mmCIF file of C-alpha atoms and ligand atoms in Angstrom:
data_model
loop_
_atom_site.group_PDB
_atom_site.id
_atom_site.type_symbol
_atom_site.label_atom_id
_atom_site.label_comp_id
_atom_site.label_asym_id
_atom_site.label_seq_id
_atom_site.Cartn_x
_atom_site.Cartn_y
_atom_site.Cartn_z
ATOM 1 C CA MET A 976 65.923 -82.315 -29.680
ATOM 2 C CA ASN A 977 66.484 -83.674 -33.001
ATOM 3 C CA ARG A 978 63.265 -84.660 -35.131
ATOM 4 C CA ALA A 979 63.164 -87.224 -37.903
ATOM 5 C CA ARG A 980 61.643 -85.514 -40.823
ATOM 6 C CA VAL A 981 60.515 -87.295 -44.105
ATOM 7 C CA VAL A 982 62.651 -85.496 -46.834
ATOM 8 C CA GLY A 983 61.929 -88.078 -49.705
ATOM 9 C CA THR A 984 59.588 -90.486 -50.887
ATOM 10 C CA GLY A 985 59.704 -93.428 -53.606
ATOM 11 C CA ALA A 986 57.620 -96.434 -54.467
ATOM 12 C CA ALA A 987 57.792 -99.400 -56.868
ATOM 13 C CA VAL A 988 55.324 -101.867 -57.865
ATOM 14 C CA PRO A 989 55.677 -104.726 -60.674
ATOM 15 C CA LYS A 990 54.092 -104.015 -63.949
ATOM 16 C CA LYS A 991 52.206 -107.225 -64.057
ATOM 17 C CA VAL A 992 48.423 -106.654 -62.837
ATOM 18 C CA LEU A 993 46.182 -109.431 -61.741
ATOM 19 C CA SER A 994 42.568 -108.504 -61.763
ATOM 20 C CA ASN A 995 39.670 -110.110 -59.919
ATOM 21 C CA ALA A 996 38.491 -111.416 -63.315
ATOM 22 C CA ASP A 997 41.823 -113.457 -63.659
ATOM 23 C CA LEU A 998 41.407 -114.834 -60.309
ATOM 24 C CA GLU A 999 37.957 -116.144 -61.161
ATOM 25 C CA LYS A 1000 39.714 -118.348 -63.581
ATOM 26 C CA LEU A 1001 42.128 -119.720 -60.861
ATOM 27 C CA VAL A 1002 39.813 -120.345 -57.944
ATOM 28 C CA GLU A 1003 35.981 -120.415 -57.054
ATOM 29 C CA THR A 1004 35.744 -116.887 -56.252
ATOM 30 C CA SER A 1005 33.915 -113.858 -57.960
ATOM 31 C CA ASP A 1006 34.796 -110.153 -58.567
ATOM 32 C CA GLU A 1007 31.546 -109.025 -56.474
ATOM 33 C CA TRP A 1008 32.751 -111.221 -53.396
ATOM 34 C CA ILE A 1009 36.280 -109.689 -53.530
ATOM 35 C CA THR A 1010 35.068 -106.180 -54.134
ATOM 36 C CA THR A 1011 32.245 -106.129 -51.315
ATOM 37 C CA ARG A 1012 34.370 -108.075 -48.913
ATOM 38 C CA THR A 1013 37.714 -106.459 -49.093
ATOM 39 C CA GLY A 1014 37.456 -103.471 -51.600
ATOM 40 C CA ILE A 1015 40.204 -105.035 -53.802
ATOM 41 C CA LYS A 1016 39.842 -104.717 -57.620
ATOM 42 C CA GLU A 1017 43.319 -105.583 -58.640
ATOM 43 C CA ARG A 1018 46.757 -106.251 -57.448
ATOM 44 C CA ARG A 1019 50.467 -106.056 -58.873
ATOM 45 C CA ILE A 1020 52.231 -109.362 -59.111
ATOM 46 C CA VAL A 1021 56.079 -110.066 -59.767
ATOM 47 C CA SER A 1022 56.872 -112.031 -62.872
ATOM 48 C CA GLU A 1023 59.321 -114.936 -62.953
ATOM 49 C CA GLY A 1024 62.953 -113.647 -62.095
ATOM 50 C CA GLU A 1025 61.788 -110.390 -60.639
ATOM 51 C CA LYS A 1026 63.655 -110.050 -57.210
ATOM 52 C CA PHE A 1027 62.342 -108.540 -54.104
ATOM 53 C CA SER A 1028 65.720 -106.445 -53.361
ATOM 54 C CA ASP A 1029 65.429 -104.948 -56.661
ATOM 55 C CA LEU A 1030 61.963 -103.688 -56.124
ATOM 56 C CA CYS A 1031 63.194 -102.282 -52.743
ATOM 57 C CA THR A 1032 66.453 -100.773 -54.524
ATOM 58 C CA LYS A 1033 64.060 -99.133 -57.084
ATOM 59 C CA ALA A 1034 61.864 -97.570 -54.330
ATOM 60 C CA SER A 1035 64.595 -96.486 -52.534
ATOM 61 C CA GLU A 1036 66.612 -94.823 -55.562
ATOM 62 C CA ILE A 1037 63.503 -92.503 -56.128
ATOM 63 C CA ALA A 1038 63.257 -91.532 -52.498
ATOM 64 C CA LEU A 1039 66.920 -90.596 -52.189
ATOM 65 C CA LYS A 1040 66.729 -88.818 -55.389
ATOM 66 C CA ARG A 1041 63.779 -86.803 -54.115
ATOM 67 C CA SER A 1042 65.339 -86.080 -50.871
ATOM 68 C CA HIS A 1043 69.038 -85.094 -52.605
ATOM 69 C CA VAL A 1044 70.371 -87.200 -49.808
ATOM 70 C CA LYS A 1045 73.339 -89.121 -51.311
ATOM 71 C CA PRO A 1046 73.402 -93.019 -50.711
ATOM 72 C CA GLU A 1047 76.975 -92.577 -49.082
ATOM 73 C CA ASP A 1048 75.566 -90.265 -46.665
ATOM 74 C CA LEU A 1049 72.955 -92.794 -45.271
ATOM 75 C CA ASP A 1050 73.838 -94.026 -41.600
ATOM 76 C CA MET A 1051 71.162 -96.933 -41.666
ATOM 77 C CA ILE A 1052 68.869 -98.655 -43.788
ATOM 78 C CA LEU A 1053 65.912 -100.561 -42.429
ATOM 79 C CA VAL A 1054 63.881 -102.891 -44.463
ATOM 80 C CA GLY A 1055 60.559 -103.923 -43.078
ATOM 81 C CA THR A 1056 59.697 -107.272 -44.523
ATOM 82 C CA ILE A 1057 58.718 -110.660 -44.328
ATOM 83 C CA SER A 1058 59.384 -111.868 -47.887
ATOM 84 C CA SER A 1059 63.377 -111.159 -48.162
ATOM 85 C CA ASP A 1060 65.205 -112.632 -51.061
ATOM 86 C CA MET A 1061 66.734 -115.408 -48.718
ATOM 87 C CA LEU A 1062 66.188 -116.238 -45.046
ATOM 88 C CA PHE A 1063 69.648 -114.592 -44.490
ATOM 89 C CA PRO A 1064 71.528 -112.217 -45.454
ATOM 90 C CA ALA A 1065 68.984 -109.217 -44.781
ATOM 91 C CA THR A 1066 67.490 -107.668 -47.718
ATOM 92 C CA SER A 1067 68.691 -104.233 -46.356
ATOM 93 C CA CYS A 1068 72.359 -105.640 -46.915
ATOM 94 C CA LEU A 1069 71.486 -106.243 -50.610
ATOM 95 C CA VAL A 1070 69.760 -102.728 -50.824
ATOM 96 C CA GLN A 1071 72.938 -101.134 -49.439
ATOM 97 C CA HIS A 1072 75.076 -102.875 -51.740
ATOM 98 C CA ASN A 1073 72.862 -101.990 -54.832
ATOM 99 C CA LEU A 1074 72.705 -98.372 -53.566
ATOM 100 C CA GLY A 1075 76.346 -98.037 -52.843
ATOM 101 C CA ALA A 1076 75.476 -96.851 -49.470
ATOM 102 C CA THR A 1077 79.076 -97.208 -48.185
ATOM 103 C CA LYS A 1078 78.789 -96.270 -44.495
ATOM 104 C CA ALA A 1079 75.309 -97.260 -44.012
ATOM 105 C CA ALA A 1080 74.484 -100.170 -41.293
ATOM 106 C CA ALA A 1081 71.728 -102.328 -42.418
ATOM 107 C CA SER A 1082 68.983 -104.392 -40.906
ATOM 108 C CA ASP A 1083 65.539 -105.994 -41.614
ATOM 109 C CA VAL A 1084 62.623 -105.438 -39.367
ATOM 110 C CA SER A 1085 60.493 -108.456 -39.207
ATOM 111 C CA ALA A 1086 56.810 -107.268 -38.168
ATOM 112 C CA ALA A 1087 54.893 -108.203 -41.003
ATOM 113 C CA CYS A 1088 52.316 -105.624 -42.246
ATOM 114 C CA VAL A 1089 53.792 -103.208 -39.533
ATOM 115 C CA GLY A 1090 57.104 -103.562 -40.772
ATOM 116 C CA PHE A 1091 57.436 -100.114 -42.177
ATOM 117 C CA LEU A 1092 55.955 -98.385 -39.056
ATOM 118 C CA TYR A 1093 58.472 -100.369 -36.798
ATOM 119 C CA GLY A 1094 61.296 -99.175 -38.916
ATOM 120 C CA LEU A 1095 59.964 -95.605 -38.492
ATOM 121 C CA HIS A 1096 59.907 -96.008 -34.635
ATOM 122 C CA LEU A 1097 63.448 -97.462 -34.936
ATOM 123 C CA ALA A 1098 64.877 -94.847 -37.221
ATOM 124 C CA ASP A 1099 63.002 -92.052 -34.856
ATOM 125 C CA GLY A 1100 64.895 -93.375 -31.944
ATOM 126 C CA LEU A 1101 68.325 -93.442 -33.652
ATOM 127 C CA ILE A 1102 67.898 -89.774 -34.900
ATOM 128 C CA GLN A 1103 66.690 -88.444 -31.591
ATOM 129 C CA SER A 1104 69.674 -90.015 -29.871
ATOM 130 C CA ASN A 1105 72.012 -88.792 -32.427
ATOM 131 C CA LYS A 1106 73.134 -92.166 -33.513
ATOM 132 C CA ALA A 1107 72.266 -91.374 -37.029
ATOM 133 C CA GLU A 1108 71.257 -88.536 -39.304
ATOM 134 C CA ASN A 1109 70.080 -90.046 -42.526
ATOM 135 C CA VAL A 1110 68.253 -93.427 -42.335
ATOM 136 C CA LEU A 1111 66.494 -95.032 -45.251
ATOM 137 C CA VAL A 1112 63.040 -96.815 -44.134
ATOM 138 C CA VAL A 1113 61.901 -99.236 -46.802
ATOM 139 C CA GLY A 1114 58.799 -101.159 -46.367
ATOM 140 C CA GLY A 1115 58.274 -103.927 -48.976
ATOM 141 C CA GLU A 1116 56.634 -107.462 -49.860
ATOM 142 C CA ILE A 1117 56.279 -110.095 -52.491
ATOM 143 C CA LEU A 1118 53.914 -112.095 -50.750
ATOM 144 C CA SER A 1119 52.690 -113.612 -54.188
ATOM 145 C CA ARG A 1120 55.691 -116.077 -53.616
ATOM 146 C CA PHE A 1121 54.167 -117.464 -50.413
ATOM 147 C CA VAL A 1122 50.365 -117.539 -51.125
ATOM 148 C CA ASP A 1123 48.815 -120.708 -51.768
ATOM 149 C CA TRP A 1124 47.326 -119.869 -55.260
ATOM 150 C CA THR A 1125 44.470 -122.749 -54.447
ATOM 151 C CA ASP A 1126 43.176 -121.103 -51.226
ATOM 152 C CA ARG A 1127 40.609 -118.652 -52.027
ATOM 153 C CA SER A 1128 40.351 -117.352 -48.652
ATOM 154 C CA THR A 1129 44.106 -115.963 -48.905
ATOM 155 C CA CYS A 1130 45.155 -115.612 -52.611
ATOM 156 C CA VAL A 1131 42.739 -112.909 -53.461
ATOM 157 C CA LEU A 1132 44.030 -110.587 -50.636
ATOM 158 C CA PHE A 1133 47.640 -110.010 -51.419
ATOM 159 C CA GLY A 1134 49.767 -107.827 -53.772
ATOM 160 C CA ASP A 1135 53.294 -107.015 -54.422
ATOM 161 C CA GLY A 1136 55.439 -103.733 -54.041
ATOM 162 C CA ALA A 1137 57.639 -101.664 -52.116
ATOM 163 C CA GLY A 1138 57.892 -98.084 -50.771
ATOM 164 C CA ALA A 1139 60.583 -96.162 -48.973
ATOM 165 C CA VAL A 1140 61.224 -92.814 -47.099
ATOM 166 C CA VAL A 1141 64.514 -90.806 -46.436
ATOM 167 C CA LEU A 1142 64.420 -89.690 -42.824
ATOM 168 C CA GLN A 1143 66.715 -86.919 -41.775
ATOM 169 C CA ALA A 1144 67.566 -85.135 -38.484
ATOM 170 C CA THR A 1145 66.189 -81.528 -38.134
ATOM 171 C CA LYS A 1146 65.892 -79.228 -35.181
ATOM 172 C CA GLY A 1147 62.315 -77.955 -36.025
ATOM 173 C CA ASP A 1148 58.757 -78.643 -35.528
ATOM 174 C CA HIS A 1149 58.444 -81.075 -38.645
ATOM 175 C CA GLY A 1150 58.809 -84.847 -38.536
ATOM 176 C CA ILE A 1151 57.724 -87.746 -36.183
ATOM 177 C CA LEU A 1152 56.099 -86.303 -33.188
ATOM 178 C CA GLY A 1153 55.387 -89.755 -31.786
ATOM 179 C CA SER A 1154 54.994 -93.340 -32.235
ATOM 180 C CA ARG A 1155 53.425 -96.318 -30.502
ATOM 181 C CA MET A 1156 54.082 -100.025 -31.361
ATOM 182 C CA LYS A 1157 52.452 -102.941 -29.699
ATOM 183 C CA SER A 1158 52.574 -106.621 -29.956
ATOM 184 C CA ASN A 1159 50.827 -110.052 -28.574
ATOM 185 C CA GLY A 1160 52.311 -113.147 -29.584
ATOM 186 C CA ALA A 1161 49.358 -115.278 -27.815
ATOM 187 C CA TYR A 1162 47.697 -114.908 -31.402
ATOM 188 C CA ALA A 1163 51.016 -116.018 -33.444
ATOM 189 C CA ASP A 1164 48.658 -118.648 -35.140
ATOM 190 C CA PHE A 1165 46.323 -115.651 -36.462
ATOM 191 C CA ILE A 1166 48.511 -115.094 -39.490
ATOM 192 C CA CYS A 1167 51.614 -117.222 -39.940
ATOM 193 C CA MET A 1168 53.493 -119.313 -42.400
ATOM 194 C CA PRO A 1169 54.606 -122.613 -40.582
ATOM 195 C CA GLY A 1170 57.218 -123.728 -42.946
ATOM 196 C CA GLY A 1171 60.676 -122.786 -44.085
ATOM 197 C CA GLY A 1172 62.020 -121.701 -40.676
ATOM 198 C CA SER A 1173 63.631 -123.710 -38.121
ATOM 199 C CA ASN A 1174 60.871 -125.671 -36.681
ATOM 200 C CA ARG A 1175 60.046 -127.202 -40.068
ATOM 201 C CA PRO A 1176 62.951 -126.286 -42.465
ATOM 202 C CA ALA A 1177 62.576 -126.245 -46.110
ATOM 203 C CA ASN A 1178 64.585 -129.501 -46.389
ATOM 204 C CA ASP A 1179 61.802 -131.425 -44.512
ATOM 205 C CA PRO A 1180 60.122 -133.885 -46.863
ATOM 206 C CA THR A 1181 56.654 -133.210 -45.626
ATOM 207 C CA GLN A 1182 57.008 -129.639 -46.300
ATOM 208 C CA VAL A 1183 54.948 -129.346 -49.482
ATOM 209 C CA GLU A 1184 52.456 -132.060 -49.148
ATOM 210 C CA GLU A 1185 51.386 -130.515 -45.585
ATOM 211 C CA LYS A 1186 51.426 -126.992 -47.566
ATOM 212 C CA LEU A 1187 53.483 -125.434 -44.745
ATOM 213 C CA PRO A 1188 55.747 -122.844 -46.764
ATOM 214 C CA TYR A 1189 52.243 -120.817 -47.249
ATOM 215 C CA ILE A 1190 50.458 -118.081 -45.801
ATOM 216 C CA LYS A 1191 47.724 -119.212 -43.349
ATOM 217 C CA MET A 1192 45.206 -116.774 -42.024
ATOM 218 C CA LYS A 1193 42.172 -116.900 -39.699
ATOM 219 C CA GLY A 1194 40.624 -114.090 -41.491
ATOM 220 C CA ASN A 1195 37.574 -113.558 -39.545
ATOM 221 C CA GLU A 1196 39.256 -113.730 -36.017
ATOM 222 C CA THR A 1197 42.124 -111.246 -37.163
ATOM 223 C CA PHE A 1198 39.652 -108.734 -38.627
ATOM 224 C CA LYS A 1199 37.776 -108.476 -35.249
ATOM 225 C CA VAL A 1200 41.134 -107.777 -33.455
ATOM 226 C CA ALA A 1201 42.629 -105.439 -36.014
ATOM 227 C CA VAL A 1202 39.807 -102.884 -35.910
ATOM 228 C CA LYS A 1203 40.032 -102.555 -32.055
ATOM 229 C CA ALA A 1204 43.860 -102.650 -31.895
ATOM 230 C CA MET A 1205 44.496 -100.154 -34.468
ATOM 231 C CA ALA A 1206 41.635 -97.708 -33.114
ATOM 232 C CA ASP A 1207 42.960 -98.231 -29.611
ATOM 233 C CA VAL A 1208 46.833 -97.692 -30.221
ATOM 234 C CA THR A 1209 46.089 -94.762 -32.373
ATOM 235 C CA SER A 1210 43.669 -93.161 -29.882
ATOM 236 C CA GLU A 1211 46.511 -93.590 -27.205
ATOM 237 C CA LEU A 1212 48.908 -91.764 -29.370
ATOM 238 C CA LEU A 1213 46.937 -88.978 -30.263
ATOM 239 C CA ASN A 1214 46.198 -88.437 -26.486
ATOM 240 C CA GLU A 1215 49.873 -88.706 -25.601
ATOM 241 C CA GLN A 1216 50.711 -86.088 -28.047
ATOM 242 C CA GLY A 1217 47.655 -83.585 -27.364
ATOM 243 C CA PHE A 1218 46.084 -83.781 -30.509
ATOM 244 C CA THR A 1219 42.324 -84.441 -31.468
ATOM 245 C CA HIS A 1220 40.759 -86.407 -34.397
ATOM 246 C CA GLU A 1221 39.571 -83.044 -35.848
ATOM 247 C CA GLN A 1222 43.292 -82.026 -36.400
ATOM 248 C CA ILE A 1223 44.502 -84.755 -38.432
ATOM 249 C CA ASP A 1224 44.902 -83.682 -41.998
ATOM 250 C CA LEU A 1225 45.430 -87.132 -43.475
ATOM 251 C CA PHE A 1226 44.980 -90.796 -42.053
ATOM 252 C CA ILE A 1227 46.743 -93.420 -43.800
ATOM 253 C CA PRO A 1228 45.760 -96.916 -42.340
ATOM 254 C CA HIS A 1229 47.178 -100.294 -43.570
ATOM 255 C CA GLN A 1230 45.477 -101.216 -46.574
ATOM 256 C CA ALA A 1231 44.449 -104.929 -45.618
ATOM 257 C CA ASN A 1232 40.523 -104.667 -46.330
ATOM 258 C CA GLU A 1233 38.386 -101.716 -47.049
ATOM 259 C CA ARG A 1234 35.874 -102.666 -44.475
ATOM 260 C CA ILE A 1235 38.587 -102.267 -41.607
ATOM 261 C CA ILE A 1236 40.005 -99.180 -43.099
ATOM 262 C CA ASN A 1237 36.386 -97.687 -42.747
ATOM 263 C CA ALA A 1238 35.536 -99.162 -39.414
ATOM 264 C CA VAL A 1239 38.942 -97.842 -37.953
ATOM 265 C CA GLY A 1240 38.264 -94.392 -39.328
ATOM 266 C CA GLU A 1241 34.758 -94.500 -37.902
ATOM 267 C CA LYS A 1242 35.917 -95.581 -34.461
ATOM 268 C CA LEU A 1243 38.473 -92.564 -34.499
ATOM 269 C CA LYS A 1244 35.880 -90.294 -35.821
ATOM 270 C CA ILE A 1245 38.041 -89.211 -38.829
ATOM 271 C CA ALA A 1246 36.140 -87.545 -41.801
ATOM 272 C CA PRO A 1247 35.984 -90.203 -44.590
ATOM 273 C CA SER A 1248 37.427 -87.613 -46.897
ATOM 274 C CA LYS A 1249 40.682 -87.770 -44.812
ATOM 275 C CA VAL A 1250 41.172 -91.208 -44.857
ATOM 276 C CA TYR A 1251 43.341 -92.500 -47.798
ATOM 277 C CA LYS A 1252 42.683 -95.531 -49.776
ATOM 278 C CA ASN A 1253 44.357 -97.321 -52.526
ATOM 279 C CA ILE A 1254 43.385 -100.757 -51.740
ATOM 280 C CA GLU A 1255 41.366 -101.313 -54.991
ATOM 281 C CA ARG A 1256 44.683 -101.019 -57.055
ATOM 282 C CA TYR A 1257 47.291 -103.015 -55.015
ATOM 283 C CA GLY A 1258 45.214 -105.113 -52.644
ATOM 284 C CA ASN A 1259 47.006 -106.013 -49.284
ATOM 285 C CA THR A 1260 50.925 -105.282 -49.902
ATOM 286 C CA SER A 1261 51.721 -105.737 -46.294
ATOM 287 C CA ALA A 1262 54.614 -103.614 -45.180
ATOM 288 C CA ALA A 1263 54.471 -101.777 -48.424
ATOM 289 C CA SER A 1264 51.148 -100.560 -48.144
ATOM 290 C CA ILE A 1265 51.666 -97.296 -46.039
ATOM 291 C CA PRO A 1266 54.876 -96.205 -47.848
ATOM 292 C CA ILE A 1267 53.318 -96.718 -51.198
ATOM 293 C CA ALA A 1268 50.394 -94.673 -49.995
ATOM 294 C CA LEU A 1269 52.596 -91.977 -48.428
ATOM 295 C CA ASP A 1270 54.510 -91.748 -51.859
ATOM 296 C CA GLU A 1271 51.184 -91.344 -53.851
ATOM 297 C CA CYS A 1272 49.967 -88.623 -51.365
ATOM 298 C CA ALA A 1273 53.205 -86.872 -51.469
ATOM 299 C CA ARG A 1274 53.315 -86.830 -55.178
ATOM 300 C CA GLU A 1275 49.724 -85.934 -55.830
ATOM 301 C CA GLY A 1276 49.996 -83.146 -53.405
ATOM 302 C CA ARG A 1277 47.475 -84.538 -50.835
ATOM 303 C CA ILE A 1278 50.233 -83.984 -47.948
ATOM 304 C CA ARG A 1279 51.136 -80.265 -47.683
ATOM 305 C CA VAL A 1280 54.046 -78.904 -45.562
ATOM 306 C CA GLY A 1281 52.760 -78.471 -41.935
ATOM 307 C CA ASN A 1282 50.023 -81.160 -42.517
ATOM 308 C CA LEU A 1283 49.346 -83.743 -39.518
ATOM 309 C CA VAL A 1284 49.624 -87.221 -41.057
ATOM 310 C CA LEU A 1285 48.684 -90.208 -39.106
ATOM 311 C CA LEU A 1286 49.448 -93.761 -39.738
ATOM 312 C CA THR A 1287 48.444 -97.045 -38.394
ATOM 313 C CA ALA A 1288 49.087 -100.713 -39.172
ATOM 314 C CA PHE A 1289 48.279 -104.214 -37.834
ATOM 315 C CA GLY A 1290 49.675 -107.507 -38.623
ATOM 316 C CA ALA A 1291 51.074 -111.120 -38.064
ATOM 317 C CA GLY A 1292 52.535 -111.549 -34.881
ATOM 318 C CA LEU A 1293 50.286 -110.050 -33.769
ATOM 319 C CA VAL A 1294 51.822 -106.631 -34.117
ATOM 320 C CA TRP A 1295 50.191 -103.057 -34.375
ATOM 321 C CA GLY A 1296 51.264 -99.632 -34.060
ATOM 322 C CA SER A 1297 50.673 -95.813 -35.063
ATOM 323 C CA VAL A 1298 52.937 -92.880 -35.967
ATOM 324 C CA LEU A 1299 52.122 -89.385 -35.977
ATOM 325 C CA LEU A 1300 54.186 -86.909 -37.959
ATOM 326 C CA ARG A 1301 54.085 -83.280 -39.033
ATOM 327 C CA TRP A 1302 55.050 -83.067 -42.759
HETATM 328 O O1 LIG B 1494 47.324 -107.354 -43.196
HETATM 329 C C1 LIG B 1494 47.486 -108.163 -41.965
HETATM 330 C C2 LIG B 1494 46.271 -108.233 -41.431
HETATM 331 N N1 LIG B 1494 45.073 -109.025 -42.043
HETATM 332 C C3 LIG B 1494 44.040 -108.482 -42.060
HETATM 333 O O2 LIG B 1494 43.467 -107.902 -41.271
HETATM 334 C C4 LIG B 1494 42.885 -109.497 -42.645
HETATM 335 C C5 LIG B 1494 41.547 -109.382 -41.898
HETATM 336 N N2 LIG B 1494 40.495 -110.317 -42.445
HETATM 337 C C6 LIG B 1494 39.716 -109.902 -43.463
HETATM 338 O O3 LIG B 1494 39.988 -108.839 -44.354
HETATM 339 C C7 LIG B 1494 38.458 -110.837 -43.842
HETATM 340 O O4 LIG B 1494 38.202 -111.462 -43.053
HETATM 341 C C8 LIG B 1494 38.638 -111.639 -44.879
HETATM 342 C C9 LIG B 1494 38.722 -110.642 -46.308
HETATM 343 C C10 LIG B 1494 40.203 -112.444 -45.082
HETATM 344 C C11 LIG B 1494 37.620 -112.741 -45.083
HETATM 345 O O5 LIG B 1494 36.343 -112.093 -45.183
HETATM 346 P P1 LIG B 1494 35.031 -112.371 -44.230
HETATM 347 O O6 LIG B 1494 33.988 -111.552 -44.511
HETATM 348 O O7 LIG B 1494 35.669 -112.351 -42.829
HETATM 349 O O8 LIG B 1494 34.724 -113.843 -44.811
HETATM 350 P P2 LIG B 1494 34.861 -115.187 -43.999
HETATM 351 O O9 LIG B 1494 36.202 -115.695 -43.658
HETATM 352 O O10 LIG B 1494 33.974 -115.079 -42.939
HETATM 353 O O11 LIG B 1494 34.078 -116.062 -45.130
HETATM 354 C C12 LIG B 1494 32.752 -115.840 -45.442
HETATM 355 C C13 LIG B 1494 32.513 -117.009 -46.768
HETATM 356 C C14 LIG B 1494 32.806 -118.297 -46.381
HETATM 357 O O12 LIG B 1494 31.610 -119.143 -46.939
HETATM 358 P P3 LIG B 1494 30.693 -119.841 -45.837
HETATM 359 O O13 LIG B 1494 31.310 -120.529 -44.983
HETATM 360 O O14 LIG B 1494 30.132 -118.647 -45.158
HETATM 361 O O15 LIG B 1494 29.950 -120.703 -46.765
HETATM 362 C C15 LIG B 1494 33.988 -118.430 -47.258
HETATM 363 O O16 LIG B 1494 34.365 -119.790 -47.562
HETATM 364 O O17 LIG B 1494 32.990 -116.498 -47.993
HETATM 365 C C16 LIG B 1494 33.970 -117.588 -48.330
HETATM 366 N N3 LIG B 1494 34.931 -117.002 -49.052
HETATM 367 C C17 LIG B 1494 35.168 -116.602 -50.539
HETATM 368 N N4 LIG B 1494 34.147 -117.038 -51.289
HETATM 369 C C18 LIG B 1494 34.304 -116.372 -52.489
HETATM 370 C C19 LIG B 1494 36.204 -116.872 -48.446
HETATM 371 N N5 LIG B 1494 37.100 -116.370 -49.434
HETATM 372 C C20 LIG B 1494 36.311 -116.218 -50.821
HETATM 373 C C21 LIG B 1494 36.660 -115.879 -52.018
HETATM 374 N N6 LIG B 1494 35.674 -115.763 -52.985
HETATM 375 N N7 LIG B 1494 37.886 -115.367 -52.151
#
């Protein structure tokens, strides 16, 4: 059986840093509130003129270089995102062109903060079924363009960035061992952006006055569902694959809130030293949070060949899922 193995990682974040002190000047908030409630200290934000597809391209170029896979050898490009350059075409097509990935098919995956994991899940299916040998999976977001900068309950949370991995078909024991994705549209209104789609298109004159093209979130309700959902799906995956929590070398949960990360780690009984966090530097980068973290861990030697790495994420949809891989 073919396995999808990560052979290269890359990440790109904007240069501009927005600190909690900067946000204190924008809305009625405090460094103390943001730090204790979320764990975030600063986040990266795109400047005017910076494009989402360029961030994704940069992360992808680094991942390709490290993997020694040529762009023209890619069979598929999947970009997990909800903040593409345009409603269509897909950002993956712009990345395909930028990279010169001449034979690659390209499609975006709309699964909010779980977009990267959904991308891994799909890429794994393509590789296992011999439909692809080399797949580029990107998770990226520039949600700063969709944040209401007068709404303190959301504007302090999000940051911009992109991360990418190259997956390659191999025959050994290394690579994605299993993945589980879930959804429940009954809670679609927990996190959503009501404007800009076909229900309320951008040319609807009430868009701006009703603040429709902005992220709306029922934070507290989302928090409660997120912890249980991520812990449950991850336990199911571990049981299915016959592993216990003690065997996990590194756990990378979606970086939405430090309290959520800690609660999920505790529920799964994973030692805090094995739970990776970088939320203090980037905030919630949605689909980018896990691939950025994976890239940091790979570069800093926190993941070694043979390690068992467990990923989980949760986001708008609602969607959630978990992926287990042997590095
Ligand atoms: O990535 C996709 C998934 N997303 C998530 O999983 C996010 C899940 N939710 C969360 O992370 C948390 O619910 C938040 C960080 C969004 C909010 O934290 P919370 O502890 O749930 O706070 P809350 O919404 O219950 O608000 C508590 C208080 C409220 O004041 P009152 O009504 O108690 O007087 C808010 O108005 O905190 C107030 N508040 C703020 N105060 C200062 C809300 N935002 C801020 C702020 N600064 N930025």
